[in-house]
XYZ file of N, CA and C in Angstrom:
810
model
N 20.846 -29.129 2.143
C 19.515 -28.120 2.593
C 19.956 -27.270 1.502
N 19.275 -26.644 1.205
C 18.494 -26.119 -0.579
C 19.157 -24.199 0.404
N 19.133 -24.310 1.652
C 19.849 -22.667 2.579
C 21.367 -22.778 2.676
N 21.712 -24.066 2.204
C 23.192 -23.885 2.291
C 23.410 -24.125 1.174
N 23.541 -24.685 0.162
C 23.971 -24.563 -1.079
C 24.261 -23.235 -1.662
N 25.418 -23.608 -2.715
C 25.352 -22.508 -3.273
C 25.019 -21.547 -4.584
N 24.669 -20.516 -4.806
C 23.926 -19.745 -5.617
C 24.846 -19.226 -6.597
N 24.596 -20.165 -7.942
C 25.071 -19.552 -9.127
C 25.080 -17.991 -9.470
N 23.514 -18.152 -9.308
C 23.674 -16.258 -10.081
C 24.626 -15.139 -9.147
N 25.000 -15.352 -8.286
C 25.667 -14.613 -7.397
C 27.349 -15.200 -6.616
N 27.221 -16.039 -7.863
C 28.966 -17.040 -7.800
C 29.754 -15.935 -7.892
N 30.355 -15.183 -8.531
C 30.952 -13.650 -8.805
C 30.615 -12.718 -8.448
N 29.816 -12.625 -7.243
C 29.189 -11.444 -6.645
C 30.338 -10.051 -6.264
N 31.978 -11.162 -6.148
C 32.459 -9.881 -5.425
C 33.397 -9.418 -6.390
N 32.972 -9.470 -7.201
C 33.805 -9.011 -8.387
C 32.872 -7.605 -9.100
N 31.552 -7.359 -8.748
C 30.732 -6.726 -9.491
C 30.454 -5.260 -8.826
N 30.249 -4.175 -9.809
C 30.440 -3.482 -9.736
C 29.627 -2.705 -8.146
N 29.019 -1.852 -7.178
C 28.210 -2.316 -6.424
C 26.763 -2.549 -6.580
N 26.851 -1.534 -8.190
C 25.252 -1.068 -8.455
C 24.376 -2.375 -9.014
N 26.181 -3.433 -9.492
C 25.355 -4.486 -10.244
C 25.260 -6.139 -8.653
N 26.072 -5.408 -7.720
C 25.886 -5.979 -6.995
C 24.625 -5.941 -6.201
N 24.470 -4.522 -5.332
C 22.837 -4.648 -4.644
C 21.057 -5.198 -6.167
N 22.098 -4.991 -7.226
C 21.103 -5.989 -7.994
C 20.705 -7.486 -7.992
N 21.688 -8.252 -7.735
C 21.588 -9.141 -7.884
C 20.638 -9.767 -6.219
N 21.279 -8.802 -5.294
C 20.183 -9.206 -4.485
C 18.882 -8.176 -4.106
N 19.177 -8.005 -5.145
C 17.190 -7.362 -5.441
C 17.034 -8.389 -6.345
N 17.067 -8.942 -6.890
C 16.844 -9.855 -7.475
C 16.409 -11.515 -7.054
N 17.634 -11.890 -6.319
C 16.841 -12.912 -4.942
C 16.200 -12.507 -3.955
N 15.549 -11.197 -3.594
C 14.628 -10.964 -3.051
C 13.566 -10.906 -3.164
N 13.155 -10.986 -4.383
C 12.030 -11.234 -5.382
C 11.143 -12.057 -5.666
N 12.519 -13.443 -5.044
C 11.623 -14.875 -5.415
C 11.006 -14.976 -3.721
N 11.648 -14.354 -3.472
C 10.709 -14.768 -1.497
C 9.234 -14.510 -1.665
N 8.281 -13.497 -2.407
C 7.111 -13.400 -2.195
C 6.321 -14.794 -2.226
N 7.383 -15.259 -3.552
C 6.375 -16.543 -4.466
C 6.885 -17.494 -4.061
N 7.641 -17.743 -3.488
C 7.731 -19.107 -2.049
C 7.069 -18.585 -1.287
N 6.697 -17.645 -0.311
C 5.747 -17.636 0.916
C 4.391 -17.567 0.080
N 4.105 -17.099 -0.958
C 2.455 -17.571 -2.045
C 2.403 -18.799 -1.391
N 3.420 -20.008 -2.232
C 2.722 -21.621 -2.171
C 2.390 -21.857 -0.519
N 3.002 -21.354 0.603
C 2.708 -21.564 1.950
C 1.716 -21.264 2.163
N 0.875 -19.854 1.555
C -0.748 -19.539 2.073
C -1.425 -19.967 2.794
N -1.583 -21.404 2.407
C -2.816 -22.063 2.885
C -2.394 -22.519 4.601
N -1.289 -22.763 4.773
C -0.868 -23.263 6.001
C -0.685 -22.617 7.080
N -0.419 -20.622 5.895
C -0.006 -20.043 7.232
C -1.905 -19.153 7.489
N -3.014 -19.756 6.540
C -4.351 -18.929 6.938
C -4.609 -20.104 8.046
N -4.247 -21.654 8.167
C -4.400 -22.546 9.074
C -3.885 -22.329 10.887
N -2.727 -21.791 10.511
C -1.844 -21.048 11.533
C -2.813 -20.006 12.515
N -3.141 -19.260 11.609
C -3.613 -17.399 11.929
C -5.047 -17.830 12.798
N -5.757 -18.864 12.264
C -7.210 -19.146 12.402
C -6.602 -20.107 14.226
N -6.211 -20.905 14.339
C -5.609 -22.067 14.985
C -5.151 -21.058 16.545
N -4.094 -19.466 16.296
C -3.370 -18.235 16.911
C -4.590 -17.682 17.195
N -5.652 -17.666 16.607
C -6.530 -15.992 16.574
C -7.478 -17.040 18.042
N -7.676 -18.851 18.139
C -8.612 -19.164 18.666
C -7.787 -19.694 19.906
N -6.454 -19.869 19.888
C -6.197 -19.928 21.906
C -5.990 -18.428 22.097
N -5.877 -17.115 21.522
C -5.702 -16.126 22.293
C -7.133 -15.562 22.342
N -8.060 -15.899 21.956
C -9.861 -15.865 21.963
C -9.698 -16.489 23.274
N -9.109 -17.715 23.604
C -9.593 -18.735 24.934
C -8.733 -18.061 25.854
N -8.038 -17.348 25.796
C -6.994 -16.770 26.689
C -5.839 -17.026 27.140
N -5.098 -18.083 25.960
C -4.518 -18.371 25.629
C -3.189 -17.319 25.001
N -1.850 -18.170 25.208
C -0.691 -17.057 24.664
C -0.195 -17.541 23.417
N 0.867 -16.572 22.653
C 1.120 -17.532 21.643
C 2.663 -17.178 21.452
N 3.589 -17.860 21.704
C 4.827 -18.039 22.404
C 5.901 -18.227 21.111
N 7.071 -17.445 20.745
C 7.902 -17.705 19.635
C 9.061 -18.354 20.201
N 9.765 -19.155 19.498
C 11.005 -20.122 19.638
C 11.320 -19.918 18.931
N 13.336 -19.722 18.938
C 14.436 -19.541 17.683
C 15.769 -19.293 18.831
N 16.705 -19.213 17.763
C 17.747 -19.519 18.417
C 18.594 -18.126 17.154
N 19.472 -17.209 17.218
C 19.927 -16.863 16.302
C 19.277 -15.690 15.819
N 18.749 -15.688 14.278
C 18.219 -14.625 13.729
C 16.871 -15.113 13.860
N 16.575 -16.128 13.389
C 15.401 -16.853 14.407
C 14.644 -16.024 15.035
N 15.539 -16.299 16.247
C 14.736 -16.006 17.310
C 14.983 -14.651 17.795
N 15.473 -13.782 16.888
C 15.175 -12.564 17.060
C 14.468 -11.434 16.448
N 14.241 -12.273 15.218
C 12.910 -12.327 14.471
C 11.365 -12.392 15.487
N 11.585 -13.483 16.271
C 10.139 -13.301 17.115
C 10.358 -12.774 18.021
N 11.149 -12.241 18.325
C 11.188 -11.249 19.866
C 11.077 -9.536 19.161
N 10.614 -10.011 17.815
C 10.659 -8.259 17.112
C 9.577 -8.466 16.956
N 8.788 -9.404 16.581
C 7.325 -9.334 16.232
C 6.338 -9.119 17.672
N 7.098 -9.741 18.675
C 5.860 -10.284 19.753
C 6.670 -8.247 20.422
N 7.086 -8.025 20.407
C 7.704 -6.725 20.869
C 6.412 -5.616 20.429
N 6.565 -5.719 18.929
C 5.342 -4.726 17.850
C 4.001 -5.017 18.513
N 3.390 -6.527 18.973
C 2.309 -6.519 18.794
C 1.584 -4.978 20.334
N 1.606 -5.332 21.005
C 1.830 -3.811 22.497
C 1.357 -2.862 21.787
N 2.250 -2.378 21.314
C 1.936 -0.857 20.486
C 1.009 -0.452 19.466
N 1.046 -1.949 18.486
C 0.287 -1.385 17.249
C -1.595 -2.243 17.404
N -1.793 -2.871 18.627
C -2.718 -3.557 18.669
C -3.317 -3.241 19.997
N -2.670 -2.782 21.070
C -3.005 -2.322 22.228
C -3.373 -3.813 23.402
N -2.496 -4.991 22.979
C -2.364 -6.033 23.699
C -1.563 -5.254 24.548
N -1.900 -6.703 25.983
C -1.129 -7.500 26.759
C 0.574 -7.418 26.436
N 1.440 -7.330 26.970
C 3.148 -7.426 26.536
C 2.349 -9.209 27.082
N 2.229 -9.704 27.622
C 1.964 -11.414 28.010
C 1.683 -12.240 26.764
N 0.611 -11.396 25.835
C -0.184 -12.103 24.985
C 0.372 -12.776 23.939
N 1.585 -12.008 23.339
C 2.133 -12.317 22.112
C 3.995 -12.340 22.835
N 4.558 -13.315 22.727
C 5.639 -13.520 23.404
C 6.859 -14.005 22.593
N 7.955 -13.599 23.172
C 9.582 -14.149 21.970
C 10.445 -15.007 22.733
N 10.909 -16.214 22.841
C 11.831 -16.651 23.443
C 12.996 -16.765 22.471
N 14.318 -16.540 22.803
C 15.332 -17.154 22.607
C 16.455 -17.254 22.811
N 17.279 -18.411 21.965
C 18.208 -18.880 22.512
C 19.194 -18.037 23.392
N 20.191 -18.426 24.342
C 21.311 -17.640 25.734
C 20.287 -16.386 25.441
N 18.457 -15.931 25.992
C 18.811 -15.572 27.024
C 18.414 -13.786 25.523
N 18.554 -12.646 26.222
C 18.201 -11.116 26.237
C 19.465 -11.124 25.426
N 20.772 -11.191 26.056
C 22.014 -10.780 25.746
C 22.318 -11.224 24.442
N 21.079 -12.140 23.592
C 21.339 -12.910 22.730
C 20.830 -11.847 21.239
N 19.929 -11.234 21.724
C 19.471 -10.125 21.294
C 19.781 -9.598 20.361
N 21.273 -9.175 20.730
C 23.200 -8.164 20.018
C 24.051 -9.225 19.738
N 24.145 -9.593 20.606
C 25.455 -10.738 20.669
C 25.228 -12.066 20.484
N 25.989 -13.132 19.711
C 26.070 -14.053 18.824
C 26.511 -15.336 20.753
N 25.798 -16.074 21.418
C 25.900 -16.531 22.404
C 26.111 -17.971 22.130
N 27.973 -18.280 22.604
C 28.394 -19.748 21.853
C 26.847 -20.854 22.457
N 26.941 -21.580 21.379
C 26.372 -22.865 21.939
C 24.827 -22.844 22.267
N 24.024 -22.065 22.329
C 23.180 -21.475 22.935
C 21.955 -22.332 21.819
N 22.464 -22.397 20.531
C 21.160 -23.218 20.069
C 21.194 -24.538 20.265
N 22.047 -25.251 20.231
C 22.179 -26.242 20.724
C 21.799 -27.069 22.329
N 21.436 -26.363 22.916
C 21.068 -26.376 24.714
C 19.884 -26.584 24.918
N 19.259 -27.958 24.795
C 17.849 -28.533 24.580
C 17.197 -28.870 26.138
N 18.378 -28.299 26.794
C 17.972 -28.454 28.243
C 16.869 -26.783 28.650
N 17.793 -26.292 27.466
C 17.870 -24.573 28.251
C 15.878 -24.122 27.566
N 15.369 -24.733 26.794
C 14.718 -24.261 25.968
C 13.423 -25.212 26.914
N 13.363 -26.271 27.995
C 12.172 -26.675 28.612
C 12.297 -25.143 29.742
N 13.456 -25.361 30.046
C 13.766 -24.302 31.093
C 13.143 -22.607 30.955
N 13.435 -22.356 29.563
C 12.994 -21.073 29.086
C 11.156 -20.884 29.190
N 10.910 -22.433 28.052
C 9.197 -22.542 28.229
C 8.900 -22.331 29.704
N 9.048 -23.293 30.904
C 8.683 -23.120 32.148
C 8.723 -22.143 33.258
N 10.077 -21.032 32.649
C 9.835 -19.908 33.105
C 8.774 -19.005 32.737
N 8.014 -18.976 31.375
C 7.099 -18.966 31.220
C 5.623 -18.696 31.512
N 5.900 -20.009 32.265
C 4.284 -21.098 32.754
C 3.820 -21.455 31.451
N 4.519 -21.848 30.668
C 3.875 -22.286 29.219
C 3.220 -23.710 29.519
N 1.923 -23.646 28.674
C 1.006 -24.802 29.007
C 0.561 -25.027 28.133
N -1.169 -25.769 27.939
C -1.446 -26.722 27.043
C -2.247 -25.529 26.480
N -2.567 -24.371 26.745
C -3.829 -23.610 26.438
C -2.838 -22.455 25.880
N -0.984 -22.587 25.557
C -0.412 -21.564 25.080
C -0.909 -22.549 23.173
N 0.057 -21.889 22.238
C 0.753 -22.156 21.695
C 2.052 -21.762 20.708
N 2.499 -22.569 20.737
C 4.018 -22.412 20.508
C 4.552 -22.196 18.904
N 5.323 -21.742 18.443
C 5.721 -21.280 16.971
C 6.847 -21.286 17.015
N 7.703 -22.474 16.366
C 9.415 -22.806 16.649
C 9.229 -22.197 14.998
N 11.317 -21.431 15.126
C 11.270 -20.864 14.111
C 13.184 -21.235 13.623
N 12.940 -22.208 12.499
C 14.172 -22.664 12.347
C 14.865 -23.057 11.048
N 15.217 -21.719 10.342
C 15.470 -22.303 9.059
C 16.223 -23.471 8.399
N 16.337 -23.936 8.980
C 17.199 -25.249 8.818
C 15.979 -25.890 9.232
N 15.368 -25.869 10.461
C 14.380 -26.795 10.924
C 14.820 -28.098 11.644
N 16.282 -27.810 11.778
C 16.663 -28.829 12.928
C 17.622 -28.308 14.291
N 17.507 -26.785 14.288
C 18.003 -26.562 15.700
C 17.663 -26.938 16.594
N 18.639 -27.831 17.478
C 18.385 -28.548 18.924
C 17.243 -27.922 20.048
N 17.914 -26.192 20.183
C 16.958 -26.004 20.390
C 15.438 -25.488 20.389
N 15.438 -25.448 19.619
C 13.765 -25.345 18.621
C 13.219 -26.551 18.688
N 13.930 -27.701 18.470
C 13.537 -29.159 18.677
C 12.485 -29.404 19.873
N 13.793 -29.614 20.559
C 13.339 -29.406 22.183
C 12.261 -29.030 22.620
N 12.277 -27.848 22.520
C 10.867 -26.421 23.049
C 9.764 -27.283 22.586
N 9.458 -27.421 20.780
C 8.720 -28.247 20.185
C 8.219 -29.352 20.479
N 8.941 -30.165 21.162
C 9.245 -31.733 21.366
C 8.462 -31.995 23.247
N 8.674 -30.724 24.130
C 8.023 -30.329 25.604
C 6.334 -29.919 24.992
N 6.199 -28.873 24.280
C 5.149 -27.948 23.982
C 4.462 -29.408 23.967
N 4.321 -30.512 22.555
C 3.488 -31.532 22.292
C 3.408 -32.758 23.853
N 4.258 -32.246 24.332
C 4.563 -33.332 25.518
C 3.014 -32.957 26.452
N 3.212 -31.770 26.847
C 2.027 -31.247 27.290
C 0.310 -30.640 26.581
N 0.917 -31.138 25.230
C -0.585 -31.049 24.520
C -0.892 -29.765 24.139
N 0.449 -28.945 23.904
C -0.005 -27.478 23.341
C -0.431 -27.601 21.696
N -0.892 -26.509 21.169
C -0.160 -26.742 19.447
C 1.398 -26.568 19.653
N 1.433 -26.795 17.926
C 3.005 -25.869 17.779
C 2.169 -25.909 16.655
N 3.091 -24.901 15.785
C 3.615 -24.890 14.574
C 4.682 -23.928 14.297
N 5.866 -24.690 13.139
C 6.499 -24.723 12.788
C 7.223 -24.112 11.477
N 7.977 -23.117 11.260
C 8.237 -22.058 10.426
C 9.918 -22.473 9.975
N 9.832 -22.985 8.462
C 12.167 -23.624 8.100
C 11.937 -23.460 6.946
N 13.069 -23.643 6.307
C 12.918 -23.130 5.051
C 13.642 -24.596 4.298
N 13.122 -25.387 4.541
C 13.953 -26.992 4.388
C 12.994 -27.811 3.872
N 13.164 -28.512 2.631
C 11.938 -29.602 2.551
C 12.502 -30.475 3.660
N 11.321 -31.353 3.683
C 10.686 -32.048 4.710
C 12.065 -32.327 6.197
N 12.082 -31.021 6.727
C 12.999 -30.960 7.833
C 12.333 -31.883 8.760
N 13.244 -32.099 10.200
C 12.629 -32.442 11.515
C 11.953 -31.947 11.889
N 11.774 -30.877 12.076
C 10.840 -29.621 12.539
C 9.257 -30.075 12.254
N 8.957 -29.785 10.414
C 8.133 -29.868 10.596
C 6.999 -31.034 9.604
N 8.042 -32.598 10.565
C 7.819 -33.754 10.658
C 6.882 -34.112 12.457
N 7.072 -32.193 13.288
C 6.856 -32.695 14.568
C 5.597 -32.175 15.082
N 5.111 -30.712 14.250
C 4.614 -29.872 14.675
C 2.972 -29.854 14.195
N 2.051 -29.796 14.282
C 0.696 -29.729 14.274
C 0.311 -28.780 12.796
N 1.376 -27.888 12.367
C 1.171 -27.060 11.165
C 2.716 -27.067 11.353
N 2.808 -27.408 9.759
C 4.515 -26.914 9.006
C 4.247 -25.593 7.642
N 5.031 -25.039 8.224
C 4.880 -23.113 7.714
C 6.556 -23.943 6.591
N 6.855 -24.216 5.278
C 8.021 -24.627 4.941
C 7.995 -23.428 3.223
N 7.932 -22.255 3.519
C 8.892 -21.600 2.157
C 9.920 -22.138 2.424
N 9.964 -22.537 0.921
C 11.008 -23.203 -0.095
C 12.035 -21.697 -0.905
N 13.079 -20.876 0.080
C 13.315 -19.812 -0.635
C 14.967 -20.216 -1.854
N 15.787 -21.314 -1.151
C 16.649 -21.732 -1.812
C 17.959 -21.020 -1.690
N 18.623 -20.779 -2.100
C 20.518 -20.315 -2.312
C 19.956 -19.087 -1.736
N 21.410 -18.668 -0.788
C 21.312 -17.389 -0.048
C 22.477 -16.782 -1.190
N 22.400 -15.788 -1.253
C 23.044 -14.652 -1.576
C 24.151 -15.054 -1.578
N 24.535 -14.774 -0.318
C 25.884 -14.967 0.414
C 25.413 -16.849 0.913
N 26.802 -17.342 0.288
C 26.188 -19.012 0.356
C 26.210 -19.355 2.140
N 25.114 -19.522 2.788
C 24.849 -19.822 4.598
C 24.270 -18.561 4.911
N 24.501 -17.442 4.818
C 24.206 -16.298 5.303
C 21.920 -16.541 5.265
N 21.467 -17.690 6.088
C 19.929 -17.221 6.547
C 19.853 -16.290 6.589
N 20.067 -15.073 7.777
C 19.762 -13.765 7.735
C 19.342 -13.144 6.719
N 19.348 -13.561 5.029
C 19.187 -12.865 4.241
C 17.357 -13.045 3.613
N 17.253 -14.377 2.601
C 16.338 -14.613 1.759
C 15.759 -15.241 2.977
N 16.251 -16.594 3.658
C 15.126 -16.655 4.618
C 14.666 -15.948 6.257
N 15.403 -15.184 6.605
C 14.983 -14.061 7.727
C 14.222 -13.267 7.215
N 13.835 -13.021 6.044
C 13.059 -12.568 5.343
C 11.964 -12.643 5.005
N 11.674 -13.916 4.714
C 10.168 -14.860 4.620
C 9.818 -14.738 5.343
N 11.138 -15.138 6.627
C 10.703 -15.662 7.677
C 9.733 -14.051 8.686
N 10.246 -13.289 8.263
C 9.552 -11.584 9.011
C 8.536 -11.612 7.701
N 8.232 -12.076 7.065
C 6.797 -12.264 5.974
C 5.782 -12.790 6.702
N 6.257 -14.005 7.478
C 4.772 -15.159 7.666
C 4.736 -14.176 8.603
N 5.577 -13.824 10.064
C 5.415 -13.584 11.319
C 4.201 -12.304 11.117
N 4.536 -11.557 10.174
C 3.488 -10.303 10.106
C 2.291 -10.773 10.095
N 2.089 -11.926 8.654
C 1.096 -12.678 8.317
C 0.248 -13.061 9.972
N 1.114 -13.568 10.842
C 0.355 -14.593 11.704
C -0.537 -14.027 12.790
N 1.013 -12.621 13.379
C 0.059 -11.466 14.348
C -0.655 -10.991 13.481
N -0.538 -10.244 12.814
C -1.500 -9.289 11.667
C -2.659 -9.867 11.697
N -3.441 -10.976 11.181
C -4.224 -11.882 10.943
C -4.659 -12.408 12.043
N -3.964 -12.987 12.937
C -4.974 -13.598 14.169
C -5.383 -12.208 15.137
N -5.088 -11.193 14.276
C -5.290 -9.439 15.613
C -6.121 -8.782 14.356
N -6.813 -9.464 13.779
C -7.846 -8.620 12.481
C -8.815 -9.618 12.967
N -8.967 -10.606 13.282
C -9.927 -11.886 13.636
C -10.148 -11.583 15.215
N -9.596 -11.187 16.053
C -9.977 -10.641 18.153
C -10.650 -9.391 17.334
N -10.594 -8.952 16.499
C -11.505 -7.159 16.130
C -10.336 -6.153 16.786
N -9.178 -6.366 16.265
C -8.147 -5.155 16.825
C -8.137 -4.537 15.778
N -9.141 -5.144 14.625
C -8.730 -4.082 13.304
C -10.581 -3.327 12.726
N -10.412 -2.066 12.205
C -11.884 -1.905 12.078
C -11.543 -1.544 10.408
N -12.519 -2.427 9.803
C -11.563 -1.832 8.079
C -10.447 -2.400 7.852
N -9.501 -0.911 7.149
C -7.929 -1.628 7.542
C -7.261 -0.379 8.490
N -8.160 -0.779 9.835
C -7.469 0.822 10.219
C -7.071 -0.285 11.904
N -5.903 0.543 12.556
C -5.448 -0.344 13.765
C -5.900 0.485 14.844
N -7.178 0.270 14.838
C -8.255 1.228 16.041
C -7.972 0.988 17.528
N -7.096 0.130 18.185
C -6.740 -0.549 19.217
C -5.016 -0.187 19.272
N -4.499 1.249 17.895
C -2.789 1.758 18.359
C -3.518 1.645 19.778
N -1.593 2.333 20.744
C -1.035 2.433 21.376
C -0.939 3.813 21.927
N -1.256 4.606 21.694
C -0.481 5.771 21.466
C 0.261 6.302 22.425
N 1.102 6.120 22.406
C 2.867 6.597 23.819
C 3.671 7.822 23.088
N 2.833 8.290 22.099
C 3.880 9.352 21.589
C 3.798 10.206 20.762
N 3.840 11.270 20.521
C 3.447 12.086 19.150
C 2.630 11.959 18.416
N 3.981 10.273 17.783
C 3.567 10.725 16.736
C 2.173 9.558 16.406
N 2.354 8.815 17.358
C 0.721 7.985 17.426
C 0.056 8.567 18.081
N 0.356 9.597 18.662
C -1.274 10.548 19.401
C -1.893 11.331 17.539
N -0.647 11.195 16.870
C -1.368 12.046 15.757
C -1.918 10.463 14.848
N -1.719 9.496 14.385
C -2.353 8.553 13.765
C -3.219 8.641 14.315
N -3.896 8.257 15.956
C -5.082 7.779 16.441
C -5.788 8.853 16.182
N -5.326 10.095 16.132
C -6.232 10.664 15.748
C -7.034 10.592 13.939
N -5.812 10.911 13.264
C -6.350 10.274 11.607
C -6.763 9.212 11.776
N -6.918 8.206 12.642
C -7.249 7.041 12.471
C -9.208 6.887 12.680
N -9.441 8.115 13.937
C -10.866 7.869 14.411
C -11.620 8.930 12.830
N -10.284 10.184 12.757
C -11.116 10.255 11.467
C -11.467 9.471 10.000
N -11.098 8.709 9.607
C -10.794 7.967 8.429
C -12.144 7.104 9.314
N -12.093 6.814 10.484
C -13.059 5.742 10.499
C -14.573 6.576 10.757
N -14.819 7.550 10.798
C -16.393 8.246 11.125
C -16.619 9.381 10.934
N -15.442 10.513 10.004
C -15.554 11.041 8.918
C -16.141 12.469 9.552
N -15.883 12.498 11.189
C -15.888 13.766 11.916
C -14.444 15.001 11.890
N -15.052 15.879 11.911
C -13.818 16.851 12.395
C -12.515 17.069 13.066
N -11.660 17.262 12.720
C -10.371 17.166 13.584
C -11.322 17.411 15.006
N -11.020 17.769 14.945
C -11.791 18.792 16.454
C -12.598 17.377 17.638
N -13.120 17.039 16.955
C -14.294 15.626 17.305
C -13.401 14.906 17.607
N -12.006 14.341 16.743
C -11.600 13.380 17.394
C -11.114 14.341 18.039
N -10.101 14.623 18.275
C -9.300 15.298 19.758
C -10.157 15.015 20.713
N -11.389 15.408 20.948
C -12.097 16.095 22.021
C -12.242 14.576 22.080
N -12.795 13.266 21.140
C -13.078 12.074 21.427
C -12.413 11.216 22.073
N -10.560 11.338 21.671
C -9.901 11.457 21.896
C -9.033 11.389 23.405
N -9.431 12.624 24.014
C -9.405 13.420 25.206
C -10.418 12.589 26.041
N -11.210 12.586 25.925
C -12.637 11.385 26.395
C -12.328 9.927 26.889
N -11.646 9.544 25.376
C -11.581 8.055 25.931
C -10.136 7.972 26.338
N -9.402 8.723 26.516
C -7.928 8.548 27.355
C -6.929 8.219 25.981
N -7.202 8.552 24.927
C -6.357 7.893 23.797
C -6.872 7.063 23.264
N -8.034 5.967 23.404
C -8.173 4.909 23.158
C -8.970 5.125 21.867
N -8.325 4.977 20.290
C -8.882 5.213 19.516
C -10.344 4.401 19.246
N -10.535 3.105 19.101
C -11.178 2.400 19.162
C -12.511 2.868 20.147
N -12.644 3.440 21.276
C -13.465 3.832 21.701
C -13.850 4.852 21.770
N -12.865 6.258 21.479
C -13.302 6.910 20.332
C -13.916 7.202 19.293
N -13.577 6.319 18.649
C -14.751 5.693 17.432
C -15.845 5.251 17.457
N -16.335 4.397 18.450
C -18.141 4.243 18.884
C -18.416 5.734 19.550
N -17.603 6.086 20.599
C -18.954 6.986 21.098
C -19.045 8.139 19.914
N -18.383 8.390 19.089
C -18.483 9.406 17.819
C -19.580 8.669 17.624
N -19.906 7.456 16.846
C -20.517 7.038 16.162
C -22.243 7.012 16.678
N -21.940 6.641 18.338
C -23.207 6.245 19.097
C -24.017 7.747 19.433
N -23.790 9.040 19.043
C -24.050 10.432 18.760
C -24.276 10.022 17.449
N -24.545 9.479 16.797
C -25.082 10.038 14.837
C -24.412 10.712 14.240
């Protein structure tokens, strides 16, 4: 697999100065955006499919193991504060359960039965969409989850970084950025992980834009749960309406801190 090949550009990285070392890493990172660019059409198809499912009352579920699973959980957990959605709408499942978020769980990625159990515990159904994340495209846990989703007629998307992977062959939409050999051989948390994060950002951000959670480029459904976000909500209201700071504060107070409602309230007054 390309992700497991040795990178000739970094073969002597252990003998480099620290500056040379980080420059080599940065040079490899520059290649990631180009790899993702090549799969933008597939990402766009996935965004539209996800948006349609969410609009119809379905959920987006990520499933993965190790770094892939952690990235899915991370992306899902950031949707409620960013877009004001119910935490149930976008969820991440990681092989081995929550403990695997911080500790490696031996053999979890090979447990095919656990994938089915984990999906059943979420009451996963044909109304939902499952995004399988596996850099190698062959993780048994992920493949089992996708197979289960297909058996109950749910939509599926696969994200991997290896050509012609087992995952790519069984999903409805295959997203495969070829990120190549890693800086440190086999350390797919690096280039492949970065590419995965970029794609997940696009999937949820794009779907939320399609659902009307963004006005212009303003995150008008931000869930203001702390001082930083309350200040951000105020600035969003001002940017959207050209109102004064006091008008924004008053509108947000009236609408319980919900920026979109405050914007509509100000606009309605002319």
